[in-house]
Phi, psi and omega in degrees: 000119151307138172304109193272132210235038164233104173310131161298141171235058128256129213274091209262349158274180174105121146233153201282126180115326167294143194298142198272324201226139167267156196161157152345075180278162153194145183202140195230166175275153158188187174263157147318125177202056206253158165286344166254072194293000163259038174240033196243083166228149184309151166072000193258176184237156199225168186227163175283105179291333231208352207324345139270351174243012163071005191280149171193148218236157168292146171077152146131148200267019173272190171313120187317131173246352181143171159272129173281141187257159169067070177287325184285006180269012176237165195286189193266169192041056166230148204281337187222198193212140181280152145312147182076005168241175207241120200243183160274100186247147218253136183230005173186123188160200184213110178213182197276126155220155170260106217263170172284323212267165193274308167315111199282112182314162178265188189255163175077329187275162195285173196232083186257128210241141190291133144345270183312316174239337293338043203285161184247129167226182190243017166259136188270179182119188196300157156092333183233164182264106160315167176231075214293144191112347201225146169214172156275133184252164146068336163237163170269158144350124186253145194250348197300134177067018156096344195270175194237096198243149188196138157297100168244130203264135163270112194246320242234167150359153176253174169288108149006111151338000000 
């Protein structure tokens, strides 16, 4: 085996959901509650379904509740998190998401999550939400393995209801 004498210039860590960087976090709880549970995955960002049953689902136009975090507290190779349990959304920090679009967003650019799944993308237009406050930080957009993998920082304001 040869000394590798080439830098990779794709972002080859990272898995979605996991916190990217230490630093200043702030993160809250909730229940699961999407109509679709397999859209209830690490790294997508979710709203409050519920503010009396603490529920709160992907996607969806209420108040922002975070990306959910912490892939490892579920068992391994499972692809979602079941509706009714109670997971971790990250509302301020730096973390790992898996984004949609083919086009790789630029750093520094806004960050807006699909309505219908809460999937993270860098396109505004009907159907998706800014995230006011969050932008991609700190890597370009990683291609490895067919997925779109990318650092998003939560600094700012949450979003408006």
């Amino acid at each position: 085996m040869s000394i590798p004498s080439t830098a990779r210039t794709a972002l080859v860590s990272g898995v979605a959901g996991n916190i990217a960087f230490y630093g200043p976090t702030r993160v809250q709880t909730g229940v699961l509650d999407t109509t679709s549970a397999a859209n209830n995955v690490w790294g997508r960002a979710f709203t409050v379904k519920s503010s009396a049953n603490e529920t709160v689902q992907a996607g969806g136009t209420g108040a922002f509740a975070g990306i959910m975090i912490s892939p490892k507290t579920y068992a391994i190779d499972t692809a979602y998190a079941a509706n009714n349990t109670v997971a971790e959304f990250l509302t301020m920090g730096e973390v790992f998401v898996d984004l949609d679009a083919a086009a790789a967003p630029v750093e520094g650019g806004k960050v807006y999550f699909i309505q219908a799944s809460g999937l993270i993308t860098h396109a505004s237009g009907a159907g998706n939400t800014e995230m006011t406050g969050a932008v991609f930080a700190r890597h370009a957009v990683s291609t490895e393995s067919g997925k779109k993998v990318a650092v998003v920082s939560l600094t700012g304001p949450l979003p408006a209801a």
